[in-house]
Amino acid sequence: MNEMRKKISRIVDELMIFQFNNGAEDIQINVRKQKDGVEILFGSICHGRGDMEKQVERLNRYLKVDRDEAMEAYFWGLAGEDEGCDNAELQLIGQMVDQAEARLEGDKLSIRLFRRFER
């Protein structure tokens, strides 16, 4: 479970950076342990830098890929601690979760992720 906590922490960290880079304010995070996995919820107010709708579309594109545990194990160490939160980190997060959705309604951004416990 310790490894799972580290992965959840890294997911939260990268999505915080994404939000900060896009002008987010008043970020709220809720991490819920459930019987079969962990749900991560973000809510924030985004006064986007540039076109926030395009940023959310890009985020969804990168997050909605199939989970790949082999890629996750290998590439997370290579991704490192990049403060820029570029596409590689967002794509890796998509490979680490089983479900993901980001929505923008006005200036309110919500992100929901779900990661099943490892078997």
GROMACS .gro file of C-alpha atoms in nm:
model
  119
    1MET     CA    1   0.000   0.000   0.000
    2ASN     CA    2   0.296   0.233   0.059
    3GLU     CA    3   0.379   0.229  -0.314
    4MET     CA    4   0.016   0.310  -0.392
    5ARG     CA    5   0.028   0.614  -0.164
    6LYS     CA    6   0.338   0.741  -0.344
    7LYS     CA    7   0.168   0.704  -0.681
    8ILE     CA    8  -0.146   0.883  -0.561
    9SER     CA    9   0.072   1.161  -0.422
   10ARG     CA   10   0.254   1.201  -0.754
   11ILE     CA   11  -0.076   1.208  -0.946
   12VAL     CA   12  -0.207   1.481  -0.714
   13ASP     CA   13   0.120   1.674  -0.747
   14GLU     CA   14   0.121   1.673  -1.128
   15LEU     CA   15  -0.244   1.778  -1.153
   16MET     CA   16  -0.184   2.057  -0.903
   17ILE     CA   17   0.097   2.184  -1.125
   18PHE     CA   18  -0.132   2.162  -1.431
   19GLN     CA   19  -0.393   2.371  -1.250
   20PHE     CA   20  -0.145   2.629  -1.121
   21ASN     CA   21   0.004   2.663  -1.470
   22ASN     CA   22  -0.345   2.739  -1.602
   23GLY     CA   23  -0.433   3.009  -1.352
   24ALA     CA   24  -0.622   2.800  -1.097
   25GLU     CA   25  -0.724   2.952  -0.767
   26ASP     CA   26  -0.901   2.804  -0.467
   27ILE     CA   27  -0.803   2.446  -0.546
   28GLN     CA   28  -0.980   2.178  -0.347
   29ILE     CA   29  -0.863   1.817  -0.338
   30ASN     CA   30  -1.050   1.520  -0.205
   31VAL     CA   31  -0.889   1.176  -0.196
   32ARG     CA   32  -1.131   0.899  -0.104
   33LYS     CA   33  -1.028   0.543  -0.031
   34GLN     CA   34  -1.298   0.306  -0.150
   35LYS     CA   35  -1.324  -0.071  -0.123
   36ASP     CA   36  -1.181  -0.131  -0.473
   37GLY     CA   37  -0.959   0.172  -0.525
   38VAL     CA   38  -0.894   0.539  -0.469
   39GLU     CA   39  -1.097   0.830  -0.608
   40ILE     CA   40  -0.924   1.166  -0.652
   41LEU     CA   41  -1.139   1.476  -0.697
   42PHE     CA   42  -1.019   1.827  -0.779
   43GLY     CA   43  -1.225   2.142  -0.790
   44SER     CA   44  -1.084   2.482  -0.872
   45ILE     CA   45  -1.161   2.823  -1.013
   46CYS     CA   46  -0.956   2.878  -1.328
   47HIS     CA   47  -0.898   3.219  -1.473
   48GLY     CA   48  -0.711   3.049  -1.754
   49ARG     CA   49  -0.402   3.169  -1.923
   50GLY     CA   50  -0.500   3.136  -2.283
   51ASP     CA   51  -0.783   2.912  -2.394
   52MET     CA   52  -0.879   2.705  -2.090
   53GLU     CA   53  -1.129   2.498  -2.288
   54LYS     CA   54  -0.847   2.376  -2.511
   55GLN     CA   55  -0.634   2.296  -2.205
   56VAL     CA   56  -0.915   2.084  -2.058
   57GLU     CA   57  -0.966   1.906  -2.392
   58ARG     CA   58  -0.593   1.831  -2.400
   59LEU     CA   59  -0.603   1.710  -2.040
   60ASN     CA   60  -0.893   1.475  -2.118
   61ARG     CA   61  -0.714   1.341  -2.424
   62TYR     CA   62  -0.407   1.254  -2.218
   63LEU     CA   63  -0.594   1.115  -1.919
   64LYS     CA   64  -0.836   0.893  -2.110
   65VAL     CA   65  -0.599   0.618  -2.217
   66ASP     CA   66  -0.583   0.258  -2.106
   67ARG     CA   67  -0.402   0.190  -1.782
   68ASP     CA   68  -0.062   0.034  -1.840
   69GLU     CA   69   0.110  -0.086  -1.524
   70ALA     CA   70   0.431  -0.183  -1.705
   71MET     CA   71   0.470   0.165  -1.855
   72GLU     CA   72   0.382   0.322  -1.521
   73ALA     CA   73   0.653   0.130  -1.334
   74TYR     CA   74   0.922   0.201  -1.590
   75PHE     CA   75   0.857   0.558  -1.699
   76TRP     CA   76   0.759   0.725  -1.373
   77GLY     CA   77   1.119   0.722  -1.260
   78LEU     CA   78   1.229   0.866  -1.593
   79ALA     CA   79   0.969   1.145  -1.584
   80GLY     CA   80   1.130   1.286  -1.270
   81GLU     CA   81   1.025   1.597  -1.085
   82ASP     CA   82   0.954   1.833  -1.375
   83GLU     CA   83   0.778   2.146  -1.253
   84GLY     CA   84   0.648   2.216  -1.602
   85CYS     CA   85   0.396   1.930  -1.606
   86ASP     CA   86   0.433   1.873  -1.976
   87ASN     CA   87   0.249   1.626  -2.195
   88ALA     CA   88   0.463   1.328  -2.089
   89GLU     CA   89   0.355   1.358  -1.726
   90LEU     CA   90  -0.011   1.401  -1.818
   91GLN     CA   91   0.004   1.097  -2.046
   92LEU     CA   92   0.172   0.896  -1.772
   93ILE     CA   93  -0.102   0.990  -1.526
   94GLY     CA   94  -0.353   0.863  -1.781
   95GLN     CA   95  -0.171   0.530  -1.783
   96MET     CA   96  -0.181   0.519  -1.402
   97VAL     CA   97  -0.557   0.557  -1.358
   98ASP     CA   98  -0.854   0.347  -1.463
   99GLN     CA   99  -1.101   0.634  -1.512
  100ALA     CA  100  -1.056   1.005  -1.567
  101GLU     CA  101  -1.265   1.306  -1.658
  102ALA     CA  102  -1.202   1.680  -1.656
  103ARG     CA  103  -1.484   1.931  -1.704
  104LEU     CA  104  -1.491   2.306  -1.733
  105GLU     CA  105  -1.816   2.486  -1.656
  106GLY     CA  106  -1.763   2.857  -1.682
  107ASP     CA  107  -1.451   2.918  -1.475
  108LYS     CA  108  -1.500   2.608  -1.257
  109LEU     CA  109  -1.272   2.315  -1.333
  110SER     CA  110  -1.347   1.971  -1.194
  111ILE     CA  111  -1.127   1.666  -1.238
  112ARG     CA  112  -1.221   1.315  -1.128
  113LEU     CA  113  -0.980   1.021  -1.135
  114PHE     CA  114  -1.020   0.664  -1.015
  115ARG     CA  115  -0.738   0.414  -0.963
  116ARG     CA  116  -0.817   0.055  -0.876
  117PHE     CA  117  -0.605  -0.118  -0.619
  118GLU     CA  118  -0.332  -0.331  -0.772
  119ARG     CA  119  -0.405  -0.700  -0.783
   0.00000   0.00000   0.00000
